[in-house]
Amino acid sequence: MTSPELSPAERYAAFAARNERLRAARATQDDLESFVRRQEFTLDDFQLTACEHLAGGQDVLVAAPTGAGKTIVGEFAVHLALATGRKAFYTTPIKALSNQKYLELSAVHGADRVGLLTGDQTINGEADVVVMTTEVLRNMIYARSATLDGLGYVVMDEVHYLADAARGGVWEEVILLLAPDARLVSLSATVSNAEEFGRWLTEVRGPTAVVVSERRPVPLWQQMMVRKDLFGLYAASVDATDPGHDPRINPDLLEAIRRAERADTSGYHGHGPRARGAARRDGGRGRNPGRGRSTRHGRDRGGVRTPRRDTVVTALDADGLLPAIYFIFSRAGCEAAVDQVLASGVRFTTPTERDLIAETLHEISMRIPGEDLAAVGFTSFAQALTRGVAAHHAGMLPVFKEAVEQLFAAGLIKVVFATETLALGINMPARSVVLESLVKWDGRAHTAITPGEYTQLTGRAGRRGINVEGHAVVLYASGVDPEAVAGLASRRTYPLRSSFRPTYNMAVNLLTTRSREQVRELLEQSFAQFQADAGVVHLARQLHKHEEAIAGYTASAACDQGDIGEYLALRARITALESAEQKDRSAGRRRAVTDQLASLRPGDVIEIPRGRRAGWAVVLAAGTPGLDGPRPEVLGEDRTVRQIGHAEAPHGVRVAGRVRIPQGFSARDPRQRRDLASSLRNALAEGLPGGSTAMLPETGPSSSAQERADELAQARRRLRAHPVHGCADREDHLRWARRLETLEAEREKLVRRIASRTTSIARDFDRVCEVLLTLGYLAQEETTSTENDGESGAEPPTGTHVTAAGRWLRRLYAERDLVLAQTLRSGHWDHLDPAELAAAATTIVYSPRGDDDDRPAVPRGLGPRLDLAVATAMSRGDEVADLERQVGLSSSGQVHPGLVRTMLEWARGGSLADVLSGGDLLAGDFVRWARQVLDVLDQIAIAAPEAGLRGRARDAIDLVRRGVVGQDLV
């Protein structure tokens, strides 16, 4: 087919468009060359390749090891945006990483061109380059923020975070909803299914270049420490940078382990009473949790234990392996480790370094109110820092964590004892990483870390441009297998698995401008559905094989005499009727045994004809009714007293006569038992008077049993008369027919599994809609143009649409968004004063640490308004949970009032020391929860249905944002 003749105007437009594309290509190529020239190092092939794809107009997915320098591609995206007059957004999963990136980009491009948006602070939010958390971008997209105008590039750093169960779905929302003309740069750790993720990105965003590098630019040496000696993990013949599968273990390491196990196993945390006392005070935090040698109180019963933490860091210092990140997986363990190192007298800083650290400490002391310094443990924190040692965990004050990160990055802190908070993204110049344990607490149980987690943790060691090599050190203790360590270190398996699920807020936002069917189609494009569909491919292959086998079985089962299926169904019916008949007989006999045992009276002589209890006995006491029927007490000829029931006499007993039981007989008296047993034997020898040899009475069939017997007889006659019954090959046909039945049942299961997977996300969305329809946030009838609130120029959708209540649910982004909406609708928060409102808001965000599943108690004595407000939040949480269970959704989480009293005291002006004195809450935890409360209050100030409540929410924000809570992180 020839193209239609173009008009002169069309030919000119095509010519101009082609020239514009060529000019843009030349411009971006020039931009790439100028960007490369500005770098202080030569770009690796994977970096240059990714930048070239980006300059060519493609989206890019870069998967490379931690420390390989993949962020250079994100920085090139920022460079391209500024060079072409467009905006760039740089998104990260955590605020600390956003802060770091903001400082880095500001240093390159100037503070006037770079902004920061992290939810709790805004710096130059309309700048050409804005660093933000991913949630902020998602909220912008739903709100159709004008800040999105002119957006040309979006960098999603640590994009593998979309696997996070709690927050990962936000990444997919952004990817699906981002404007198609914005170029997407996705930066990921080395995942084993990068190509799969890239195929999905291509499907939903357009051509996406996948650039994968598995080579660390800084070699990482794997080592183990046995007591205080370091050994390479692999044998000398193994290439440590590419060990392959099942690498040979260093024989010197194995010999050191054997020697340690043979030696005194009293532990290596020290010797004598003082050392044992220190170990007890440490609570066993130096041990590897979950090991079989440990008691539930944490003290080992012998065996080689991990070396003391001060011993480890001193050995690392002697070998020139500091700075180090020392992962412990326990907040208390991190703090105890700092105390242990300080108690040893170790110092890692020079006088000059201590002066520089003192300057930072002075700045911190100026930012924290003087009355709070003692409450946050400033003195002990400062003492540790000046010695070059620090902890880093979620329970620390944010300003403390920030200081640790800055001083560690500057090379002033030499050892950081950390939980996993330091394992994500933050650029730390650690020469070595120490893993005290290969087991961690996941909130419910001790679990072994995965190869992916091992890679993420140890990948912190050895940073490009800072170190020439990195060292991963695993501490040996009894139960740690070097081959298992090698398996973790050599397996580069970190599959990216979607955690996406539809939420209530997502549903009302999407349904505001789309029909329900359009939303279902959009959600079916998620990576979660993409992966589910990929799994269906395997199931579909199985189904195809089943279909082929079914065709063959059908042919083999066919009988030219008649319908084999009909004949088989007759046989199955006969089997079922025979089984029912047998059950009827068994039930009738059981009833007869029950009746007989119930009729026995003291003095009856009975014979138990079968079983291990067979023999003669005299009844001592009548049986009392129980779950298993009556159980009379009897005395046997052997003088033993026991109870008998269905188990001992399944076919009943024979009543042979009676003997007299003396008045006042006691079965506990051996002589009385002997005399009665003698009387029983004499009576049996002489012939029992008044006896009967009757066994169980015959019982006639019930009417239903008789009907089944008649049906069974008729079915047998029909079977004998069936044409297939006379076929010589009947049994062969039946064998194939039975196989066919089994295969068809398996096929139906496969069909159901395929159906459940291919629409799993859309079905979850339907369940979310069902809850929202029940509660009135959605409605089924057609809407009018005023229902759309003027937020979109498009015509409002018909069918399922968002109601007035749903429109303000759109602005509630809390994890328990629907619980918050329901609570606000109740009106029981409308009359709270600002301090009470702040306290009530904690119920929406707070979750206690640990695995306590017991329902929390409703606090009392808070005042009538706050008591009612908290009780309302908890009951609304139960209401939502009940609805979720009814429709088959996972629960939004239990509302917990554990922080209400603490926040009330803080909002009423209480000091930090007083607020923290009432429980075991750490200062950092309190600040973290308080900032989440601020986020909820900010949402209430915008979205609450009652104007007075919106104003009090703004006042509550001012009450909470003070002191350590109000300190900026940058």
mmCIF file of N, CA and C in Angstrom, residues 11 49 85 150 190 262 367 373 446 480 520 553 555 588 660 810 814 885 941:
data_model
loop_
_atom_site.group_PDB
_atom_site.id
_atom_site.type_symbol
_atom_site.label_atom_id
_atom_site.label_comp_id
_atom_site.label_asym_id
_atom_site.label_seq_id
_atom_site.Cartn_x
_atom_site.Cartn_y
_atom_site.Cartn_z
ATOM 1 N N ARG A 11 4.305 18.150 4.271
ATOM 2 C CA ARG A 11 5.707 17.798 3.996
ATOM 3 C C ARG A 11 6.648 18.698 4.793
ATOM 4 N N THR A 49 26.773 3.123 29.006
ATOM 5 C CA THR A 49 25.694 2.533 28.202
ATOM 6 C C THR A 49 24.339 3.054 28.659
ATOM 7 N N GLY A 85 15.849 22.481 29.838
ATOM 8 C CA GLY A 85 14.823 23.362 30.374
ATOM 9 C C GLY A 85 13.625 22.644 30.959
ATOM 10 N N GLY A 150 5.979 20.517 33.347
ATOM 11 C CA GLY A 150 7.340 20.607 32.842
ATOM 12 C C GLY A 150 8.254 19.503 33.326
ATOM 13 N N THR A 190 21.448 -5.302 42.388
ATOM 14 C CA THR A 190 21.508 -6.415 41.439
ATOM 15 C C THR A 190 20.434 -7.432 41.799
ATOM 16 N N ARG A 262 37.521 -27.694 70.048
ATOM 17 C CA ARG A 262 38.170 -28.645 70.952
ATOM 18 C C ARG A 262 38.618 -27.974 72.245
ATOM 19 N N ARG A 367 20.673 22.759 68.895
ATOM 20 C CA ARG A 367 19.393 22.467 68.246
ATOM 21 C C ARG A 367 18.408 21.770 69.180
ATOM 22 N N LEU A 373 18.304 17.602 76.873
ATOM 23 C CA LEU A 373 19.597 16.973 76.589
ATOM 24 C C LEU A 373 19.804 15.712 77.416
ATOM 25 N N HIS A 446 12.864 -15.783 64.956
ATOM 26 C CA HIS A 446 14.232 -15.651 64.470
ATOM 27 C C HIS A 446 14.335 -16.375 63.125
ATOM 28 N N VAL A 480 27.565 -22.020 63.392
ATOM 29 C CA VAL A 480 27.722 -21.297 62.124
ATOM 30 C C VAL A 480 28.540 -22.163 61.176
ATOM 31 N N ARG A 520 -9.832 -1.284 36.694
ATOM 32 C CA ARG A 520 -9.459 -2.696 36.714
ATOM 33 C C ARG A 520 -8.393 -2.972 35.652
ATOM 34 N N TYR A 553 -6.932 -40.625 27.094
ATOM 35 C CA TYR A 553 -7.650 -41.472 28.050
ATOM 36 C C TYR A 553 -9.096 -41.692 27.606
ATOM 37 N N ALA A 555 -10.247 -41.827 24.601
ATOM 38 C CA ALA A 555 -10.274 -42.822 23.524
ATOM 39 C C ALA A 555 -10.075 -44.239 24.088
ATOM 40 N N GLY A 588 -26.076 -48.236 64.149
ATOM 41 C CA GLY A 588 -27.082 -48.999 64.894
ATOM 42 C C GLY A 588 -26.458 -49.824 65.986
ATOM 43 N N ARG A 660 -23.850 -60.609 94.758
ATOM 44 C CA ARG A 660 -24.126 -59.550 95.721
ATOM 45 C C ARG A 660 -22.836 -58.792 96.044
ATOM 46 N N ARG A 810 -9.980 10.782 49.493
ATOM 47 C CA ARG A 810 -8.872 10.892 48.539
ATOM 48 C C ARG A 810 -7.654 11.563 49.154
ATOM 49 N N ALA A 814 -2.905 8.006 55.107
ATOM 50 C CA ALA A 814 -2.386 7.198 56.201
ATOM 51 C C ALA A 814 -2.548 5.719 55.877
ATOM 52 N N ARG A 885 -12.638 -8.991 56.465
ATOM 53 C CA ARG A 885 -12.722 -10.450 56.585
ATOM 54 C C ARG A 885 -13.887 -10.995 55.753
ATOM 55 N N ALA A 941 -6.166 18.477 58.633
ATOM 56 C CA ALA A 941 -6.296 19.920 58.431
ATOM 57 C C ALA A 941 -6.758 20.252 57.016
#
